[in-house]
Amino acid sequence: MTRIEVIFIATPAFGNLIPAVEFATLLTKHDPRFSATVLIITTPQRPLITTYAQSLCTSATPIRFIHLPTVDPPAPDQYQSSVGLVSLLIQKHKHHVKHELLNIKTESMNESNSVRLGALFVDMFSTTAIDVAAELDIPCYLFFASPASFLGFTLHLPQIITELAESRTEFSVPSFNNPLPLSVLPNLVLKENDGASWLSYHAGRGRETRGIVVNTVEELEPHALLSLYEDSQLPRVYPIGPILDLEGSARWDPNPAQYERIMEWLNMQTTSSVVFLCFGSMGSFSVSQVEQIAFGLERAGYKFLWALREPPKARLDDPNDYENYENVLPERFLERTSGIGLVCGWVPQAKVLAHKAIGGFVSHCGWNSILESLWHGVPIATWPIYAEQQMNAFQMVKELGLAVEIKLDYREGAYLVQAEEVEKGVRYLMSDYHGIRRKVKEMSEKCKVAVMANGSSYTNLMSLIEKLTN
């Protein structure tokens, strides 16, 4: 039997690396011919990413992980945005990627069993590695861990940039049903820096690949996917999601004692009674915004679990857990809410969303978080912060009717979301007068059916496997 090796390189961020690892695992489980290698880019400024990556090497997984040598980061005068920084950082790893691919090729030729390099999978910010794949004659695919709607947006970006220069306030994008308001476009497009040009560059390179694998579901994003299918310049698009790590950080939690405390507290709550607030691995707020959230939660009166994290101390750092919540929360807030709420730091989000006590999720609308909440049938109240999250929130509320709005266009530092808005949003989310909970439960079932035999995502995965093995 010919063994087929597939290699992955992903941006060193939770939203990119975790789905890539789960996709690699999915391929090896579906077909015994596959073996997979994930090339890990180390970023010392992101210790949680490092903890996750180290946990992979000690876990019982069929995947091989290779940590690429560290490189000096790009000089500050070489980039103007976070996208520019990460793009250049990955570009500086090209020779290391080539070295590892050549090693894998040599290994395959030396093995007694026949081994073939089936593909290199790059992600939305590592497309410069397409050059290495072409040089070594290895088929290359794009694994897109964000929604199909955002993929369509990146492909349409040159037109949007032109219209921005004309002072447009709404933008018609084929992957969205409705015009996109200026206020929900990503910061990297709105700011006058290199972010938009890098994003457009990566989208264009995706057209050079053999196929684009998207972590989404046909039943969830039918309009966006149809717009991609109709693009004659694109390679085949394979929606095979939701690809999820349902254990989440419970396997490598940096604070296991806190995790135990959270789960014990949830076990004491009644079904669907708790609103869960969590804003992703990079989400944090100013002290003044934290105070408004606290007052809003207190007034709403629902049980709450709040993952509250301290803003990073340097530009490239992660947020941290607070040493003392009293320093940031309103006076005596913890005392007044001791019977109804729990404030904590880093949480294993996937495990929390799976708990029967969770009845609603105030979320930053990262795509992995959206897919996790839909999988577990937990309705979302939108509070985007960075990346494409404003567009994700717009899609969930305005396009799909699968979330309620606290904000669609929030950006840190632009304005404060007042306590009254937080209270209203939480009450709206938890009372469910609007029927969102039923729609989310229905979509949850569709997502689960999609990955079963003969489901839409399963069928697309089988088509991809057929292409990779022929």
Short mmCIF file of C-alpha atoms in Angstrom, two decimals:
data_model
loop_
_atom_site.label_atom_id
_atom_site.label_comp_id
_atom_site.label_asym_id
_atom_site.label_seq_id
_atom_site.Cartn_x
_atom_site.Cartn_y
_atom_site.Cartn_z
CA MET A 1 0.00 0.00 0.00
CA THR A 2 1.39 3.38 -0.98
CA ARG A 3 1.55 5.72 1.99
CA ILE A 4 0.75 9.34 1.26
CA GLU A 5 2.45 12.04 3.32
CA VAL A 6 0.69 15.40 3.71
CA ILE A 7 2.49 18.38 5.24
CA PHE A 8 0.93 21.42 6.91
CA ILE A 9 2.34 24.83 7.68
CA ALA A 10 0.16 27.21 9.67
CA THR A 11 0.33 30.69 11.09
CA PRO A 12 1.36 30.51 14.78
CA ALA A 13 -2.03 31.62 16.12
CA PHE A 14 -4.74 29.52 17.75
CA GLY A 15 -7.27 30.35 15.03
CA ASN A 16 -4.97 28.93 12.34
CA LEU A 17 -2.81 26.28 14.00
CA ILE A 18 -5.50 24.35 15.90
CA PRO A 19 -7.79 23.84 12.86
CA ALA A 20 -4.77 22.76 10.79
CA VAL A 21 -3.81 20.13 13.37
CA GLU A 22 -7.40 18.89 13.59
CA PHE A 23 -7.66 18.72 9.78
CA ALA A 24 -4.41 16.74 9.58
CA THR A 25 -5.79 14.36 12.21
CA LEU A 26 -9.06 14.04 10.30
CA LEU A 27 -7.26 12.96 7.12
CA THR A 28 -5.23 10.29 8.91
CA LYS A 29 -8.35 8.92 10.64
CA HIS A 30 -10.39 8.77 7.45
CA ASP A 31 -7.86 6.95 5.33
CA PRO A 32 -5.05 4.70 6.64
CA ARG A 33 -2.91 5.59 3.63
CA PHE A 34 -2.33 9.08 5.01
CA SER A 35 0.40 10.18 7.37
CA ALA A 36 0.77 13.83 8.30
CA THR A 37 3.47 16.23 9.39
CA VAL A 38 2.84 19.69 10.84
CA LEU A 39 5.63 22.25 10.66
CA ILE A 40 5.50 24.43 13.78
CA ILE A 41 6.65 28.05 13.75
CA THR A 42 7.80 29.10 17.23
CA THR A 43 6.96 32.56 18.54
CA PRO A 44 8.51 33.25 21.98
CA GLN A 45 6.15 36.21 22.55
CA ARG A 46 3.15 33.85 22.52
CA PRO A 47 3.71 31.46 25.44
CA LEU A 48 0.24 29.90 25.21
CA ILE A 49 0.89 28.92 21.60
CA THR A 50 4.19 27.42 22.72
CA THR A 51 2.43 25.48 25.51
CA TYR A 52 -0.10 24.13 23.00
CA ALA A 53 2.62 23.18 20.50
CA GLN A 54 4.64 21.40 23.19
CA SER A 55 1.55 19.48 24.29
CA LEU A 56 1.12 18.16 20.76
CA CYS A 57 4.51 16.49 20.83
CA THR A 58 3.63 14.54 23.98
CA SER A 59 0.06 13.61 23.07
CA ALA A 60 -1.11 10.32 21.59
CA THR A 61 -1.67 11.53 18.05
CA PRO A 62 -0.86 10.05 14.64
CA ILE A 63 0.65 13.37 13.55
CA ARG A 64 4.36 14.15 13.46
CA PHE A 65 5.31 17.65 14.60
CA ILE A 66 8.51 19.37 13.52
CA HIS A 67 9.49 22.61 15.21
CA LEU A 68 11.20 24.86 12.70
CA PRO A 69 14.30 26.75 13.88
CA THR A 70 13.53 30.20 15.22
CA VAL A 71 14.38 33.19 13.05
CA ASP A 72 14.93 36.81 13.91
CA PRO A 73 11.67 38.74 13.56
CA PRO A 74 11.37 41.26 10.73
CA ALA A 75 12.71 44.71 11.53
CA PRO A 76 9.95 47.18 12.52
CA ASP A 77 10.60 49.33 9.45
CA GLN A 78 9.75 46.37 7.18
CA TYR A 79 6.05 46.17 8.08
CA GLN A 80 3.19 48.43 9.14
CA SER A 81 0.58 45.92 10.36
CA SER A 82 0.24 42.65 12.25
CA VAL A 83 -0.55 40.93 8.94
CA GLY A 84 2.63 42.34 7.46
CA LEU A 85 4.61 41.14 10.47
CA VAL A 86 3.30 37.57 10.42
CA SER A 87 3.59 37.36 6.61
CA LEU A 88 7.24 38.39 6.68
CA LEU A 89 7.95 36.14 9.66
CA ILE A 90 6.61 33.10 7.80
CA GLN A 91 8.42 34.18 4.63
CA LYS A 92 11.70 34.13 6.59
CA HIS A 93 11.05 30.43 7.31
CA LYS A 94 10.94 29.45 3.63
CA HIS A 95 14.42 27.92 3.60
CA HIS A 96 13.60 25.92 6.75
CA VAL A 97 10.38 24.69 5.13
CA LYS A 98 12.32 23.64 2.03
CA HIS A 99 14.91 21.86 4.17
CA GLU A 100 12.23 19.83 5.99
CA LEU A 101 10.37 18.99 2.80
CA LEU A 102 13.60 17.72 1.25
CA ASN A 103 14.25 15.63 4.37
CA ILE A 104 10.77 14.12 4.15
CA LYS A 105 11.32 13.41 0.46
CA THR A 106 14.60 11.67 1.23
CA GLU A 107 12.98 9.64 4.01
CA SER A 108 10.24 8.52 1.65
CA MET A 109 12.73 7.32 -0.94
CA ASN A 110 14.71 5.38 1.69
CA GLU A 111 11.71 3.57 3.19
CA SER A 112 10.94 0.02 2.09
CA ASN A 113 7.25 0.80 1.70
CA SER A 114 6.29 3.19 -1.04
CA VAL A 115 5.73 6.71 0.27
CA ARG A 116 4.56 9.67 -1.79
CA LEU A 117 4.41 13.34 -0.83
CA GLY A 118 0.75 13.99 -1.49
CA ALA A 119 0.45 17.67 -0.71
CA LEU A 120 1.64 20.72 1.15
CA PHE A 121 -1.21 22.61 2.83
CA VAL A 122 -0.59 26.30 3.45
CA ASP A 123 -2.92 28.69 5.25
CA MET A 124 -4.09 32.24 4.52
CA PHE A 125 -0.85 33.89 5.72
CA SER A 126 1.73 31.26 4.69
CA THR A 127 1.15 31.33 0.92
CA THR A 128 4.80 32.25 0.25
CA ALA A 129 5.48 28.53 0.86
CA ILE A 130 3.65 27.85 -2.42
CA ASP A 131 6.96 28.73 -4.10
CA VAL A 132 8.74 25.93 -2.22
CA ALA A 133 6.07 23.41 -3.19
CA ALA A 134 6.36 24.43 -6.84
CA GLU A 135 10.16 24.17 -6.75
CA LEU A 136 9.97 20.65 -5.28
CA ASP A 137 7.04 19.58 -7.48
CA ILE A 138 4.71 18.97 -4.53
CA PRO A 139 0.97 19.63 -5.03
CA CYS A 140 -0.10 22.61 -2.93
CA TYR A 141 -3.49 23.37 -1.37
CA LEU A 142 -4.85 26.24 0.69
CA PHE A 143 -6.47 25.41 4.02
CA PHE A 144 -8.67 28.38 4.93
CA ALA A 145 -9.64 28.34 8.62
CA SER A 146 -11.94 31.37 8.41
CA PRO A 147 -15.44 31.50 6.87
CA ALA A 148 -16.16 31.26 3.15
CA SER A 149 -17.64 34.75 3.35
CA PHE A 150 -14.26 36.15 4.39
CA LEU A 151 -12.45 34.18 1.68
CA GLY A 152 -14.76 35.82 -0.83
CA PHE A 153 -14.04 39.21 0.73
CA THR A 154 -10.27 38.78 0.38
CA LEU A 155 -10.66 37.81 -3.28
CA HIS A 156 -12.75 40.94 -3.86
CA LEU A 157 -10.37 43.21 -1.95
CA PRO A 158 -8.83 45.12 -4.91
CA GLN A 159 -12.31 46.37 -5.85
CA ILE A 160 -13.06 47.29 -2.23
CA ILE A 161 -9.82 49.28 -1.94
CA THR A 162 -10.77 51.21 -5.08
CA GLU A 163 -14.21 51.98 -3.67
CA LEU A 164 -12.71 53.04 -0.33
CA ALA A 165 -10.70 55.66 -2.19
CA GLU A 166 -14.01 56.92 -3.60
CA SER A 167 -15.38 57.38 -0.05
CA ARG A 168 -17.99 54.64 -0.37
CA THR A 169 -19.84 53.70 2.83
CA GLU A 170 -21.28 50.39 1.61
CA PHE A 171 -19.66 47.63 -0.40
CA SER A 172 -21.22 44.90 -2.53
CA VAL A 173 -19.21 41.71 -2.05
CA PRO A 174 -20.33 38.55 -3.90
CA SER A 175 -19.90 36.34 -0.81
CA PHE A 176 -22.41 38.42 1.20
CA ASN A 177 -26.13 38.72 0.55
CA ASN A 178 -26.29 42.27 1.86
CA PRO A 179 -24.02 45.28 1.27
CA LEU A 180 -21.24 45.47 3.85
CA PRO A 181 -21.23 48.70 5.87
CA LEU A 182 -17.91 50.50 6.13
CA SER A 183 -18.08 50.06 9.91
CA VAL A 184 -17.69 46.25 9.77
CA LEU A 185 -14.67 46.12 7.48
CA PRO A 186 -11.50 44.80 9.17
CA ASN A 187 -9.06 47.27 10.69
CA LEU A 188 -6.34 46.07 8.36
CA VAL A 189 -8.41 47.32 5.40
CA LEU A 190 -9.50 50.59 6.98
CA LYS A 191 -6.05 51.64 8.17
CA GLU A 192 -3.56 53.15 5.76
CA ASN A 193 -0.86 50.54 6.13
CA ASP A 194 0.35 47.38 4.38
CA GLY A 195 -2.35 45.09 5.83
CA ALA A 196 -4.77 45.25 2.90
CA SER A 197 -2.04 44.74 0.31
CA TRP A 198 -0.72 41.68 2.16
CA LEU A 199 -4.21 40.22 2.50
CA SER A 200 -4.87 40.78 -1.19
CA TYR A 201 -1.50 39.21 -2.04
CA HIS A 202 -2.29 36.04 -0.08
CA ALA A 203 -5.76 35.78 -1.64
CA GLY A 204 -4.27 36.01 -5.12
CA ARG A 205 -1.74 33.30 -4.36
CA GLY A 206 -4.55 31.02 -3.25
CA ARG A 207 -5.69 30.93 -6.87
CA GLU A 208 -2.41 29.15 -7.74
CA THR A 209 -3.17 26.12 -5.58
CA ARG A 210 -4.73 22.77 -6.57
CA GLY A 211 -7.71 23.34 -4.28
CA ILE A 212 -9.04 25.40 -1.37
CA VAL A 213 -10.25 23.59 1.75
CA VAL A 214 -12.55 25.76 3.89
CA ASN A 215 -13.53 25.12 7.50
CA THR A 216 -17.22 25.70 6.93
CA VAL A 217 -20.44 23.87 6.12
CA GLU A 218 -22.56 24.15 2.98
CA GLU A 219 -25.73 24.38 5.05
CA LEU A 220 -24.26 27.25 7.09
CA GLU A 221 -22.82 29.41 4.29
CA PRO A 222 -24.71 28.47 1.12
CA HIS A 223 -24.60 31.94 -0.47
CA ALA A 224 -20.91 32.54 0.23
CA LEU A 225 -19.94 29.12 -1.10
CA LEU A 226 -22.04 29.52 -4.24
CA SER A 227 -20.20 32.77 -4.99
CA LEU A 228 -16.89 30.88 -4.72
CA TYR A 229 -18.09 27.97 -6.86
CA GLU A 230 -19.06 30.48 -9.57
CA ASP A 231 -15.59 32.08 -9.63
CA SER A 232 -14.02 30.50 -12.69
CA GLN A 233 -10.53 31.63 -11.66
CA LEU A 234 -10.60 29.66 -8.41
CA PRO A 235 -9.49 26.04 -8.02
CA ARG A 236 -12.06 23.68 -6.56
CA VAL A 237 -13.38 24.68 -3.13
CA TYR A 238 -13.95 21.94 -0.53
CA PRO A 239 -16.10 22.93 2.49
CA ILE A 240 -15.41 20.13 4.98
CA GLY A 241 -16.19 21.68 8.38
CA PRO A 242 -16.80 22.08 11.10
CA ILE A 243 -13.27 20.99 11.98
CA LEU A 244 -13.12 21.36 15.75
CA ASP A 245 -10.95 20.51 18.71
CA LEU A 246 -13.75 19.61 21.12
CA GLU A 247 -11.34 18.97 23.99
CA GLY A 248 -9.85 22.42 23.60
CA SER A 249 -7.25 23.52 26.09
CA ALA A 250 -8.56 21.08 28.71
CA ARG A 251 -5.73 18.76 27.59
CA TRP A 252 -2.99 21.32 28.22
CA ASP A 253 -4.65 23.94 30.41
CA PRO A 254 -2.03 26.31 31.88
CA ASN A 255 -4.06 26.55 35.10
CA PRO A 256 -5.66 23.15 35.83
CA ALA A 257 -6.78 24.22 39.33
CA GLN A 258 -8.80 27.07 37.81
CA TYR A 259 -10.29 24.69 35.23
CA GLU A 260 -11.44 22.36 38.01
CA ARG A 261 -12.98 25.29 39.90
CA ILE A 262 -14.87 26.41 36.77
CA MET A 263 -16.28 22.96 36.06
CA GLU A 264 -17.27 22.40 39.69
CA TRP A 265 -19.12 25.74 39.69
CA LEU A 266 -20.90 24.93 36.41
CA ASN A 267 -21.93 21.53 37.76
CA MET A 268 -23.91 23.31 40.46
CA GLN A 269 -25.92 25.43 37.98
CA THR A 270 -29.19 24.53 36.29
CA THR A 271 -29.51 23.79 32.57
CA SER A 272 -29.04 26.77 30.22
CA SER A 273 -28.94 29.23 33.12
CA VAL A 274 -25.42 30.70 32.67
CA VAL A 275 -24.25 33.35 30.22
CA PHE A 276 -20.61 32.77 29.25
CA LEU A 277 -18.40 35.74 28.31
CA CYS A 278 -15.15 34.94 26.51
CA PHE A 279 -13.28 37.03 23.96
CA GLY A 280 -10.67 34.71 22.51
CA SER A 281 -6.97 34.17 23.06
CA MET A 282 -6.18 37.78 22.12
CA GLY A 283 -9.25 39.50 23.58
CA SER A 284 -8.94 42.03 26.41
CA PHE A 285 -10.46 45.37 27.43
CA SER A 286 -9.53 48.64 29.11
CA VAL A 287 -10.40 49.09 32.78
CA SER A 288 -13.21 51.50 31.90
CA GLN A 289 -14.77 48.96 29.53
CA VAL A 290 -14.41 46.19 32.11
CA GLU A 291 -16.36 48.34 34.57
CA GLN A 292 -19.22 48.82 32.10
CA ILE A 293 -19.40 45.06 31.43
CA ALA A 294 -19.46 44.40 35.18
CA PHE A 295 -22.29 46.86 35.82
CA GLY A 296 -24.26 45.47 32.87
CA LEU A 297 -23.91 41.88 34.08
CA GLU A 298 -24.93 42.83 37.58
CA ARG A 299 -28.05 44.62 36.34
CA ALA A 300 -29.02 41.80 33.98
CA GLY A 301 -29.21 39.43 36.94
CA TYR A 302 -28.33 36.20 35.11
CA LYS A 303 -25.76 33.68 36.29
CA PHE A 304 -22.49 34.40 34.48
CA LEU A 305 -19.05 32.94 33.82
CA TRP A 306 -16.66 35.69 32.69
CA ALA A 307 -13.20 35.00 31.25
CA LEU A 308 -11.51 38.32 32.04
CA ARG A 309 -7.94 38.87 30.91
CA GLU A 310 -5.42 41.66 31.25
CA PRO A 311 -4.37 43.58 28.09
CA PRO A 312 -0.91 42.68 26.77
CA LYS A 313 1.98 44.76 28.07
CA ALA A 314 3.77 44.85 24.69
CA ARG A 315 2.58 44.89 21.09
CA LEU A 316 3.46 41.28 20.26
CA ASP A 317 2.50 39.78 23.61
CA ASP A 318 -0.60 37.79 24.57
CA PRO A 319 -3.10 39.01 27.16
CA ASN A 320 -2.46 37.60 30.63
CA ASP A 321 -4.58 36.47 33.55
CA TYR A 322 -5.01 39.13 36.24
CA GLU A 323 -3.26 38.52 39.53
CA ASN A 324 -6.01 40.41 41.38
CA TYR A 325 -9.45 41.10 39.86
CA GLU A 326 -10.18 43.67 42.58
CA ASN A 327 -7.77 46.02 40.79
CA VAL A 328 -9.89 46.16 37.64
CA LEU A 329 -13.49 45.41 38.70
CA PRO A 330 -15.85 47.91 40.37
CA GLU A 331 -15.58 48.14 44.15
CA ARG A 332 -17.21 45.17 45.91
CA PHE A 333 -18.44 43.71 42.58
CA LEU A 334 -17.12 40.23 43.41
CA GLU A 335 -18.76 40.42 46.83
CA ARG A 336 -22.13 41.50 45.41
CA THR A 337 -22.14 38.84 42.68
CA SER A 338 -20.61 35.97 44.65
CA GLY A 339 -23.86 34.01 44.46
CA ILE A 340 -24.48 34.43 40.74
CA GLY A 341 -21.18 34.80 38.93
CA LEU A 342 -17.65 33.51 38.53
CA VAL A 343 -14.81 35.64 37.15
CA CYS A 344 -11.79 33.74 35.89
CA GLY A 345 -8.84 33.96 33.49
CA TRP A 346 -8.02 31.58 30.64
CA VAL A 347 -10.77 28.99 30.12
CA PRO A 348 -11.03 25.78 28.07
CA GLN A 349 -13.74 27.34 25.92
CA ALA A 350 -14.82 24.23 24.01
CA LYS A 351 -15.43 22.26 27.22
CA VAL A 352 -17.33 25.15 28.79
CA LEU A 353 -19.60 25.53 25.75
CA ALA A 354 -20.35 21.81 25.93
CA HIS A 355 -21.61 22.10 29.52
CA LYS A 356 -25.37 21.87 29.97
CA ALA A 357 -25.40 24.94 32.25
CA ILE A 358 -24.35 27.31 29.46
CA GLY A 359 -27.35 29.08 27.94
CA GLY A 360 -25.70 31.89 25.99
CA PHE A 361 -22.29 33.04 24.78
CA VAL A 362 -21.09 36.65 24.58
CA SER A 363 -18.35 36.18 22.01
CA HIS A 364 -15.73 38.06 20.00
CA CYS A 365 -16.95 36.06 16.99
CA GLY A 366 -13.73 34.38 16.01
CA TRP A 367 -14.67 31.69 13.49
CA ASN A 368 -13.55 28.78 15.68
CA SER A 369 -15.68 30.15 18.52
CA ILE A 370 -18.69 30.49 16.22
CA LEU A 371 -18.33 26.91 15.00
CA GLU A 372 -17.92 25.61 18.56
CA SER A 373 -21.03 27.46 19.75
CA LEU A 374 -23.08 26.24 16.78
CA TRP A 375 -21.89 22.67 17.32
CA HIS A 376 -23.08 22.77 20.92
CA GLY A 377 -26.26 24.69 20.10
CA VAL A 378 -25.37 27.73 22.22
CA PRO A 379 -26.68 31.09 20.90
CA ILE A 380 -24.24 34.00 20.57
CA ALA A 381 -24.39 37.69 21.42
CA THR A 382 -21.84 39.42 19.19
CA TRP A 383 -18.99 41.57 20.48
CA PRO A 384 -16.22 41.53 17.83
CA ILE A 385 -12.79 42.98 18.60
CA TYR A 386 -10.17 42.35 15.88
CA ALA A 387 -9.31 40.56 12.59
CA GLU A 388 -12.42 39.71 10.51
CA GLN A 389 -14.64 39.41 13.57
CA GLN A 390 -16.83 42.42 12.74
CA MET A 391 -17.70 40.80 9.41
CA ASN A 392 -18.35 37.46 11.13
CA ALA A 393 -20.71 39.22 13.55
CA PHE A 394 -22.47 40.95 10.64
CA GLN A 395 -22.93 37.62 8.87
CA MET A 396 -24.25 35.85 11.98
CA VAL A 397 -26.76 38.60 12.83
CA LYS A 398 -27.77 40.19 9.53
CA GLU A 399 -27.18 37.41 7.00
CA LEU A 400 -27.91 34.18 8.86
CA GLY A 401 -30.08 35.24 11.82
CA LEU A 402 -28.08 32.97 14.11
CA ALA A 403 -26.96 35.52 16.73
CA VAL A 404 -28.15 38.58 18.62
CA GLU A 405 -26.28 41.86 18.56
CA ILE A 406 -24.53 43.63 21.37
CA LYS A 407 -22.22 45.25 18.84
CA LEU A 408 -21.25 44.56 15.24
CA ASP A 409 -18.59 47.24 14.82
CA TYR A 410 -16.77 47.45 18.17
CA ARG A 411 -13.07 48.30 18.02
CA GLU A 412 -10.96 48.71 21.15
CA GLY A 413 -10.43 52.37 21.95
CA ALA A 414 -13.08 53.68 19.57
CA TYR A 415 -15.87 53.98 22.15
CA LEU A 416 -17.22 52.35 25.30
CA VAL A 417 -20.06 49.86 25.20
CA GLN A 418 -22.23 51.15 28.02
CA ALA A 419 -23.60 49.03 30.87
CA GLU A 420 -27.15 49.53 29.56
CA GLU A 421 -26.15 47.95 26.23
CA VAL A 422 -24.50 45.01 27.97
CA GLU A 423 -27.56 44.48 30.17
CA LYS A 424 -29.93 44.67 27.20
CA GLY A 425 -27.82 42.29 25.11
CA VAL A 426 -27.52 39.69 27.88
CA ARG A 427 -31.26 39.84 28.63
CA TYR A 428 -32.08 39.53 24.93
CA LEU A 429 -29.71 36.59 24.53
CA MET A 430 -30.91 34.65 27.57
CA SER A 431 -34.67 35.36 27.33
CA ASP A 432 -34.86 34.13 23.71
CA TYR A 433 -38.03 35.99 22.76
CA HIS A 434 -36.59 36.17 19.23
CA GLY A 435 -36.33 32.40 18.58
CA ILE A 436 -32.58 32.42 17.91
CA ARG A 437 -32.06 29.45 20.23
CA ARG A 438 -34.30 27.23 18.08
CA LYS A 439 -32.47 28.29 14.88
CA VAL A 440 -29.10 27.63 16.49
CA LYS A 441 -30.22 24.17 17.62
CA GLU A 442 -31.38 23.41 14.07
CA MET A 443 -28.03 24.54 12.64
CA SER A 444 -26.24 22.45 15.26
CA GLU A 445 -28.00 19.35 13.95
CA LYS A 446 -27.16 20.30 10.35
CA CYS A 447 -23.47 20.68 11.25
CA LYS A 448 -23.42 17.26 12.89
CA VAL A 449 -25.20 15.61 9.97
CA ALA A 450 -22.78 17.29 7.53
CA VAL A 451 -19.78 15.37 8.91
CA MET A 452 -21.56 12.01 9.02
CA ALA A 453 -21.40 9.49 6.17
CA ASN A 454 -23.06 10.97 3.06
CA GLY A 455 -23.31 14.42 4.70
CA SER A 456 -22.17 17.43 2.69
CA SER A 457 -18.83 17.91 4.45
CA TYR A 458 -18.14 14.17 4.49
CA THR A 459 -18.80 13.97 0.74
CA ASN A 460 -16.49 16.92 0.06
CA LEU A 461 -13.79 15.34 2.22
CA MET A 462 -14.07 12.08 0.25
CA SER A 463 -13.69 14.05 -3.00
CA LEU A 464 -10.56 15.73 -1.64
CA ILE A 465 -9.11 12.42 -0.51
CA GLU A 466 -9.73 10.96 -3.95
CA LYS A 467 -7.83 13.85 -5.51
CA LEU A 468 -4.95 13.53 -3.04
CA THR A 469 -4.59 9.79 -3.57
CA ASN A 470 -4.75 9.71 -7.41
#
